[in-house]
Amino acid sequence: MTDEIGRTYVERLLHIMSVCPTLAPQALQLAIAEALKGRDTGLYREIFSRYERAHADLVDEIPELSALASFDQQWVEETNAKNQAERTKLEVELKTYSSNMIKESIRMAHRDLGDFYRSIGDLSSALKHYTKSREYCTTSQHVLDMCMSVVELLMEQRNYSHIATYVFKAEAALESLSVVRANTGPEAPAGSAQIQKEKRNAEREKTQTKLDVATGLSHLGQSNYEKAANTFLKVGPVKGLEEWSRKLVAPGDVAIYATLCALATFPRPLIRTQILENDTFGMYIEQEPYIRELLESYMSNRFKNVLDILERYSTRHHIDVHLHFHVVALTNLIRSKALVMYFQPFSSIRLERMGQAFGWTVEELEQEVVSLIQSGEIKARVDRQNKILKAKETDQRAALFAKAIKSGQDMQATNRKLLLRMRLQQADLVVKPPKGQTGYNYPTGHPSELLGGDY
């Protein structure tokens, strides 16, 4: 976190105070230093309030607030006065431009007000002005800039359900902008034209990288882990994140999100092709070296080491503001997948041997296995007396007969429907469409396709 700046950085430190109070003194100092660089007095007050709550939980373990820092009332009053003056100035400018009906100036005024409200922590007002500027956008670039500002704001708010809407709008604007740039522009020598094309492609790739990260966070926040993994694994090079890597989401965070979601939902071959053989994503993994160890342990069936790594870095995962609420669910999914994969080659196995592979006691393993059997993920039975897990044997002959009988029943039902239709036609009981009516498309397929219900 040493390279991070801005509101998200302070939010992360506040989150650390809540989930790990023993680190609250260090987090307090860092948060105050960063808050004093900005103009959000509400966030500054929240830092002191959050530390007091942490101290109440650990009175004997961390020092009192007064021993570490004092509230700077003078800075708060001066900053509030400056904020009020700046707000008045920007609102007067917007009113002036609105009365003169200058679209570009009105758009910029709304944008500036959005930036201002975002800087002082009034995120709802910032969102209102950003979206209001859409009415005065005259180019695809303006729309793209507006959408990117809203996406950043929603990421700060952790408003995951709305991110996808503005990502979609941003991608449409980005595509339109690319078409416009490709079809317009002055004639240039071949070499210069190629350089300009490469520059445009690089800019597009950077923007798309940010949009992919935002979409991945949206899926993660809504517990769509498979979609989140697929989206994070599509992101472009690390440099495409630009200022986002310090202000919103670090490359190491992207590696953690993608890997945990992939381990929880992907089959093993897909993990190999999409992650281990993905050179671009490898640059993200390098930011968090333990991620590669985790992947290699999983792929080589060293599940005890996998669970040890997840436990060892559980604090790292819990102090992440986006991942915090999903750590337990993702860990459970990874553990369940590992158990299922381990048992697949066996028709029976002793629970003691299986427990050694996962570092669990027989009782702990039995509890996990029973829950998987009840959920249908493992088709087996537990011999509690001999402590053996036995796979259920399927009678292939009985299964074949059951399949043949079902096919015969389906054929009989289809034939009955066809005979009924033929008799209806013979009795002239078929309803025909009125002449000249075209408002309804009457079916004209094979009779068997028209009889979908039971008679």
mmCIF file of N, CA, C and O in Angstrom, residues 11-71:
data_model
loop_
_atom_site.group_PDB
_atom_site.id
_atom_site.type_symbol
_atom_site.label_atom_id
_atom_site.label_comp_id
_atom_site.label_asym_id
_atom_site.label_seq_id
_atom_site.Cartn_x
_atom_site.Cartn_y
_atom_site.Cartn_z
ATOM 1 N N GLU A 11 -9.686 4.911 2.652
ATOM 2 C CA GLU A 11 -10.760 3.940 2.906
ATOM 3 C C GLU A 11 -10.183 2.578 3.277
ATOM 4 O O GLU A 11 -10.710 1.880 4.150
ATOM 5 N N ARG A 12 -9.107 2.186 2.622
ATOM 6 C CA ARG A 12 -8.462 0.913 2.949
ATOM 7 C C ARG A 12 -7.907 0.945 4.376
ATOM 8 O O ARG A 12 -8.012 -0.032 5.124
ATOM 9 N N LEU A 13 -7.307 2.061 4.758
ATOM 10 C CA LEU A 13 -6.765 2.175 6.109
ATOM 11 C C LEU A 13 -7.876 2.162 7.151
ATOM 12 O O LEU A 13 -7.723 1.555 8.234
ATOM 13 N N LEU A 14 -8.997 2.788 6.853
ATOM 14 C CA LEU A 14 -10.141 2.745 7.765
ATOM 15 C C LEU A 14 -10.660 1.315 7.895
ATOM 16 O O LEU A 14 -11.051 0.871 8.990
ATOM 17 N N HIS A 15 -10.669 0.596 6.785
ATOM 18 C CA HIS A 15 -11.108 -0.794 6.799
ATOM 19 C C HIS A 15 -10.174 -1.644 7.667
ATOM 20 O O HIS A 15 -10.634 -2.518 8.416
ATOM 21 N N ILE A 16 -8.880 -1.366 7.593
ATOM 22 C CA ILE A 16 -7.913 -2.097 8.418
ATOM 23 C C ILE A 16 -8.186 -1.843 9.899
ATOM 24 O O ILE A 16 -8.115 -2.754 10.728
ATOM 25 N N MET A 17 -8.513 -0.596 10.262
ATOM 26 C CA MET A 17 -8.843 -0.296 11.656
ATOM 27 C C MET A 17 -10.018 -1.135 12.144
ATOM 28 O O MET A 17 -10.068 -1.549 13.309
ATOM 29 N N SER A 18 -10.976 -1.410 11.244
ATOM 30 C CA SER A 18 -12.180 -2.147 11.626
ATOM 31 C C SER A 18 -11.925 -3.642 11.749
ATOM 32 O O SER A 18 -12.363 -4.277 12.710
ATOM 33 N N VAL A 19 -11.224 -4.226 10.770
ATOM 34 C CA VAL A 19 -11.072 -5.691 10.735
ATOM 35 C C VAL A 19 -9.834 -6.166 11.484
ATOM 36 O O VAL A 19 -9.741 -7.336 11.854
ATOM 37 N N CYS A 20 -8.871 -5.270 11.688
ATOM 38 C CA CYS A 20 -7.631 -5.655 12.376
ATOM 39 C C CYS A 20 -7.226 -4.525 13.330
ATOM 40 O O CYS A 20 -6.280 -3.771 13.051
ATOM 41 N N PRO A 21 -7.944 -4.398 14.461
ATOM 42 C CA PRO A 21 -7.705 -3.261 15.372
ATOM 43 C C PRO A 21 -6.279 -3.162 15.891
ATOM 44 O O PRO A 21 -5.834 -2.063 16.240
ATOM 45 N N THR A 22 -5.550 -4.273 15.938
ATOM 46 C CA THR A 22 -4.171 -4.206 16.445
ATOM 47 C C THR A 22 -3.280 -3.355 15.542
ATOM 48 O O THR A 22 -2.242 -2.859 15.989
ATOM 49 N N LEU A 23 -3.669 -3.190 14.284
ATOM 50 C CA LEU A 23 -2.901 -2.356 13.357
ATOM 51 C C LEU A 23 -3.432 -0.924 13.291
ATOM 52 O O LEU A 23 -2.947 -0.114 12.509
ATOM 53 N N ALA A 24 -4.428 -0.626 14.120
ATOM 54 C CA ALA A 24 -5.066 0.689 14.065
ATOM 55 C C ALA A 24 -4.104 1.852 14.307
ATOM 56 O O ALA A 24 -4.209 2.885 13.631
ATOM 57 N N PRO A 25 -3.159 1.770 15.249
ATOM 58 C CA PRO A 25 -2.250 2.923 15.453
ATOM 59 C C PRO A 25 -1.462 3.292 14.206
ATOM 60 O O PRO A 25 -1.360 4.475 13.854
ATOM 61 N N GLN A 26 -0.897 2.290 13.520
ATOM 62 C CA GLN A 26 -0.149 2.581 12.296
ATOM 63 C C GLN A 26 -1.074 3.120 11.205
ATOM 64 O O GLN A 26 -0.729 4.066 10.489
ATOM 65 N N ALA A 27 -2.256 2.499 11.082
ATOM 66 C CA ALA A 27 -3.212 2.941 10.064
ATOM 67 C C ALA A 27 -3.670 4.369 10.335
ATOM 68 O O ALA A 27 -3.879 5.160 9.404
ATOM 69 N N LEU A 28 -3.827 4.708 11.607
ATOM 70 C CA LEU A 28 -4.261 6.058 11.973
ATOM 71 C C LEU A 28 -3.274 7.103 11.474
ATOM 72 O O LEU A 28 -3.667 8.104 10.853
ATOM 73 N N GLN A 29 -1.987 6.896 11.723
ATOM 74 C CA GLN A 29 -0.974 7.861 11.320
ATOM 75 C C GLN A 29 -0.955 8.051 9.804
ATOM 76 O O GLN A 29 -0.899 9.174 9.291
ATOM 77 N N LEU A 30 -1.002 6.947 9.076
ATOM 78 C CA LEU A 30 -0.977 7.020 7.611
ATOM 79 C C LEU A 30 -2.233 7.698 7.070
ATOM 80 O O LEU A 30 -2.171 8.498 6.131
ATOM 81 N N ALA A 31 -3.385 7.369 7.655
ATOM 82 C CA ALA A 31 -4.654 7.933 7.174
ATOM 83 C C ALA A 31 -4.710 9.435 7.405
ATOM 84 O O ALA A 31 -5.153 10.200 6.536
ATOM 85 N N ILE A 32 -4.262 9.887 8.579
ATOM 86 C CA ILE A 32 -4.277 11.331 8.861
ATOM 87 C C ILE A 32 -3.368 12.075 7.895
ATOM 88 O O ILE A 32 -3.737 13.123 7.342
ATOM 89 N N ALA A 33 -2.178 11.539 7.665
ATOM 90 C CA ALA A 33 -1.225 12.197 6.762
ATOM 91 C C ALA A 33 -1.805 12.322 5.359
ATOM 92 O O ALA A 33 -1.645 13.366 4.699
ATOM 93 N N GLU A 34 -2.500 11.285 4.894
ATOM 94 C CA GLU A 34 -3.080 11.333 3.543
ATOM 95 C C GLU A 34 -4.297 12.249 3.494
ATOM 96 O O GLU A 34 -4.487 12.993 2.530
ATOM 97 N N ALA A 35 -5.143 12.218 4.527
ATOM 98 C CA ALA A 35 -6.350 13.055 4.546
ATOM 99 C C ALA A 35 -6.001 14.535 4.540
ATOM 100 O O ALA A 35 -6.708 15.353 3.927
ATOM 101 N N LEU A 36 -4.915 14.906 5.211
ATOM 102 C CA LEU A 36 -4.520 16.315 5.274
ATOM 103 C C LEU A 36 -4.041 16.840 3.920
ATOM 104 O O LEU A 36 -3.944 18.055 3.734
ATOM 105 N N LYS A 37 -3.758 15.928 2.989
ATOM 106 C CA LYS A 37 -3.358 16.358 1.642
ATOM 107 C C LYS A 37 -4.570 16.740 0.797
ATOM 108 O O LYS A 37 -4.426 17.383 -0.242
ATOM 109 N N GLY A 38 -5.749 16.292 1.239
ATOM 110 C CA GLY A 38 -6.961 16.541 0.459
ATOM 111 C C GLY A 38 -7.809 17.650 1.045
ATOM 112 O O GLY A 38 -7.311 18.527 1.764
ATOM 113 N N ARG A 39 -9.117 17.598 0.768
ATOM 114 C CA ARG A 39 -10.030 18.642 1.231
ATOM 115 C C ARG A 39 -11.323 18.057 1.784
ATOM 116 O O ARG A 39 -12.320 18.773 1.922
ATOM 117 N N ASP A 40 -11.313 16.748 2.097
ATOM 118 C CA ASP A 40 -12.501 16.068 2.604
ATOM 119 C C ASP A 40 -12.463 16.062 4.134
ATOM 120 O O ASP A 40 -11.858 15.188 4.755
ATOM 121 N N THR A 41 -13.137 17.043 4.750
ATOM 122 C CA THR A 41 -13.128 17.137 6.213
ATOM 123 C C THR A 41 -13.965 16.037 6.851
ATOM 124 O O THR A 41 -13.679 15.613 7.980
ATOM 125 N N GLY A 42 -14.990 15.567 6.151
ATOM 126 C CA GLY A 42 -15.802 14.469 6.682
ATOM 127 C C GLY A 42 -14.987 13.195 6.822
ATOM 128 O O GLY A 42 -15.125 12.463 7.816
ATOM 129 N N LEU A 43 -14.134 12.926 5.840
ATOM 130 C CA LEU A 43 -13.270 11.751 5.900
ATOM 131 C C LEU A 43 -12.256 11.894 7.034
ATOM 132 O O LEU A 43 -11.942 10.913 7.725
ATOM 133 N N TYR A 44 -11.771 13.109 7.238
ATOM 134 C CA TYR A 44 -10.814 13.375 8.339
ATOM 135 C C TYR A 44 -11.459 13.074 9.695
ATOM 136 O O TYR A 44 -10.842 12.439 10.567
ATOM 137 N N ARG A 45 -12.705 13.504 9.865
ATOM 138 C CA ARG A 45 -13.413 13.219 11.121
ATOM 139 C C ARG A 45 -13.634 11.711 11.291
ATOM 140 O O ARG A 45 -13.528 11.178 12.396
ATOM 141 N N GLU A 46 -13.938 11.021 10.184
ATOM 142 C CA GLU A 46 -14.207 9.589 10.247
ATOM 143 C C GLU A 46 -12.977 8.812 10.709
ATOM 144 O O GLU A 46 -13.103 7.790 11.390
ATOM 145 N N ILE A 47 -11.795 9.286 10.383
ATOM 146 C CA ILE A 47 -10.560 8.607 10.810
ATOM 147 C C ILE A 47 -10.489 8.551 12.332
ATOM 148 O O ILE A 47 -10.224 7.499 12.929
ATOM 149 N N PHE A 48 -10.757 9.671 12.987
ATOM 150 C CA PHE A 48 -10.693 9.717 14.449
ATOM 151 C C PHE A 48 -11.814 8.894 15.076
ATOM 152 O O PHE A 48 -11.606 8.188 16.067
ATOM 153 N N SER A 49 -12.988 8.973 14.471
ATOM 154 C CA SER A 49 -14.119 8.197 14.987
ATOM 155 C C SER A 49 -13.854 6.699 14.872
ATOM 156 O O SER A 49 -14.146 5.922 15.801
ATOM 157 N N ARG A 50 -13.283 6.278 13.752
ATOM 158 C CA ARG A 50 -13.019 4.854 13.549
ATOM 159 C C ARG A 50 -11.970 4.334 14.528
ATOM 160 O O ARG A 50 -12.069 3.218 15.026
ATOM 161 N N TYR A 51 -10.951 5.168 14.819
ATOM 162 C CA TYR A 51 -9.919 4.721 15.765
ATOM 163 C C TYR A 51 -10.505 4.587 17.172
ATOM 164 O O TYR A 51 -10.157 3.663 17.910
ATOM 165 N N GLU A 52 -11.383 5.488 17.543
ATOM 166 C CA GLU A 52 -11.992 5.400 18.875
ATOM 167 C C GLU A 52 -12.792 4.114 19.024
ATOM 168 O O GLU A 52 -12.790 3.484 20.083
ATOM 169 N N ARG A 53 -13.477 3.697 17.953
ATOM 170 C CA ARG A 53 -14.221 2.432 18.009
ATOM 171 C C ARG A 53 -13.260 1.251 18.134
ATOM 172 O O ARG A 53 -13.531 0.295 18.859
ATOM 173 N N ALA A 54 -12.140 1.309 17.393
ATOM 174 C CA ALA A 54 -11.147 0.239 17.488
ATOM 175 C C ALA A 54 -10.550 0.184 18.898
ATOM 176 O O ALA A 54 -10.333 -0.906 19.452
ATOM 177 N N HIS A 55 -10.296 1.345 19.483
ATOM 178 C CA HIS A 55 -9.728 1.392 20.838
ATOM 179 C C HIS A 55 -10.713 0.841 21.858
ATOM 180 O O HIS A 55 -10.313 0.191 22.848
ATOM 181 N N ALA A 56 -11.992 1.077 21.645
ATOM 182 C CA ALA A 56 -13.008 0.549 22.569
ATOM 183 C C ALA A 56 -13.012 -0.976 22.583
ATOM 184 O O ALA A 56 -13.309 -1.595 23.612
ATOM 185 N N ASP A 57 -12.679 -1.590 21.451
ATOM 186 C CA ASP A 57 -12.637 -3.055 21.369
ATOM 187 C C ASP A 57 -11.367 -3.622 21.991
ATOM 188 O O ASP A 57 -11.368 -4.760 22.471
ATOM 189 N N LEU A 58 -10.276 -2.847 21.953
ATOM 190 C CA LEU A 58 -8.989 -3.329 22.479
ATOM 191 C C LEU A 58 -8.383 -2.270 23.398
ATOM 192 O O LEU A 58 -7.323 -1.703 23.116
ATOM 193 N N VAL A 59 -9.048 -2.011 24.501
ATOM 194 C CA VAL A 59 -8.627 -0.935 25.399
ATOM 195 C C VAL A 59 -7.216 -1.159 25.931
ATOM 196 O O VAL A 59 -6.409 -0.222 26.042
ATOM 197 N N ASP A 60 -6.886 -2.402 26.249
ATOM 198 C CA ASP A 60 -5.602 -2.694 26.879
ATOM 199 C C ASP A 60 -4.480 -2.971 25.886
ATOM 200 O O ASP A 60 -3.320 -3.125 26.295
ATOM 201 N N GLU A 61 -4.790 -3.049 24.605
ATOM 202 C CA GLU A 61 -3.784 -3.458 23.620
ATOM 203 C C GLU A 61 -3.277 -2.324 22.745
ATOM 204 O O GLU A 61 -2.166 -2.393 22.228
ATOM 205 N N ILE A 62 -4.078 -1.299 22.531
ATOM 206 C CA ILE A 62 -3.628 -0.170 21.702
ATOM 207 C C ILE A 62 -3.781 1.122 22.500
ATOM 208 O O ILE A 62 -4.669 1.235 23.351
ATOM 209 N N PRO A 63 -2.905 2.102 22.257
ATOM 210 C CA PRO A 63 -2.948 3.344 23.050
ATOM 211 C C PRO A 63 -4.185 4.193 22.743
ATOM 212 O O PRO A 63 -4.847 4.016 21.722
ATOM 213 N N GLU A 64 -4.463 5.123 23.633
ATOM 214 C CA GLU A 64 -5.591 6.032 23.420
ATOM 215 C C GLU A 64 -5.301 6.976 22.252
ATOM 216 O O GLU A 64 -4.143 7.217 21.900
ATOM 217 N N LEU A 65 -6.363 7.532 21.707
ATOM 218 C CA LEU A 65 -6.231 8.428 20.556
ATOM 219 C C LEU A 65 -5.378 9.652 20.895
ATOM 220 O O LEU A 65 -4.546 10.084 20.093
ATOM 221 N N SER A 66 -5.572 10.195 22.084
ATOM 222 C CA SER A 66 -4.844 11.417 22.460
ATOM 223 C C SER A 66 -3.336 11.205 22.516
ATOM 224 O O SER A 66 -2.568 12.155 22.368
ATOM 225 N N ALA A 67 -2.898 9.964 22.731
ATOM 226 C CA ALA A 67 -1.466 9.685 22.796
ATOM 227 C C ALA A 67 -0.827 9.590 21.410
ATOM 228 O O ALA A 67 0.397 9.621 21.289
ATOM 229 N N LEU A 68 -1.637 9.496 20.379
ATOM 230 C CA LEU A 68 -1.111 9.318 19.025
ATOM 231 C C LEU A 68 -1.303 10.545 18.134
ATOM 232 O O LEU A 68 -0.431 10.875 17.329
ATOM 233 N N ALA A 69 -2.457 11.192 18.247
ATOM 234 C CA ALA A 69 -2.735 12.325 17.355
ATOM 235 C C ALA A 69 -3.781 13.224 17.977
ATOM 236 O O ALA A 69 -4.566 12.794 18.834
ATOM 237 N N SER A 70 -3.789 14.471 17.558
ATOM 238 C CA SER A 70 -4.794 15.434 18.025
ATOM 239 C C SER A 70 -5.591 15.942 16.828
ATOM 240 O O SER A 70 -5.064 16.074 15.727
ATOM 241 N N PHE A 71 -6.848 16.213 17.068
ATOM 242 C CA PHE A 71 -7.738 16.678 16.002
ATOM 243 C C PHE A 71 -7.397 18.115 15.629
ATOM 244 O O PHE A 71 -7.366 18.998 16.488
#
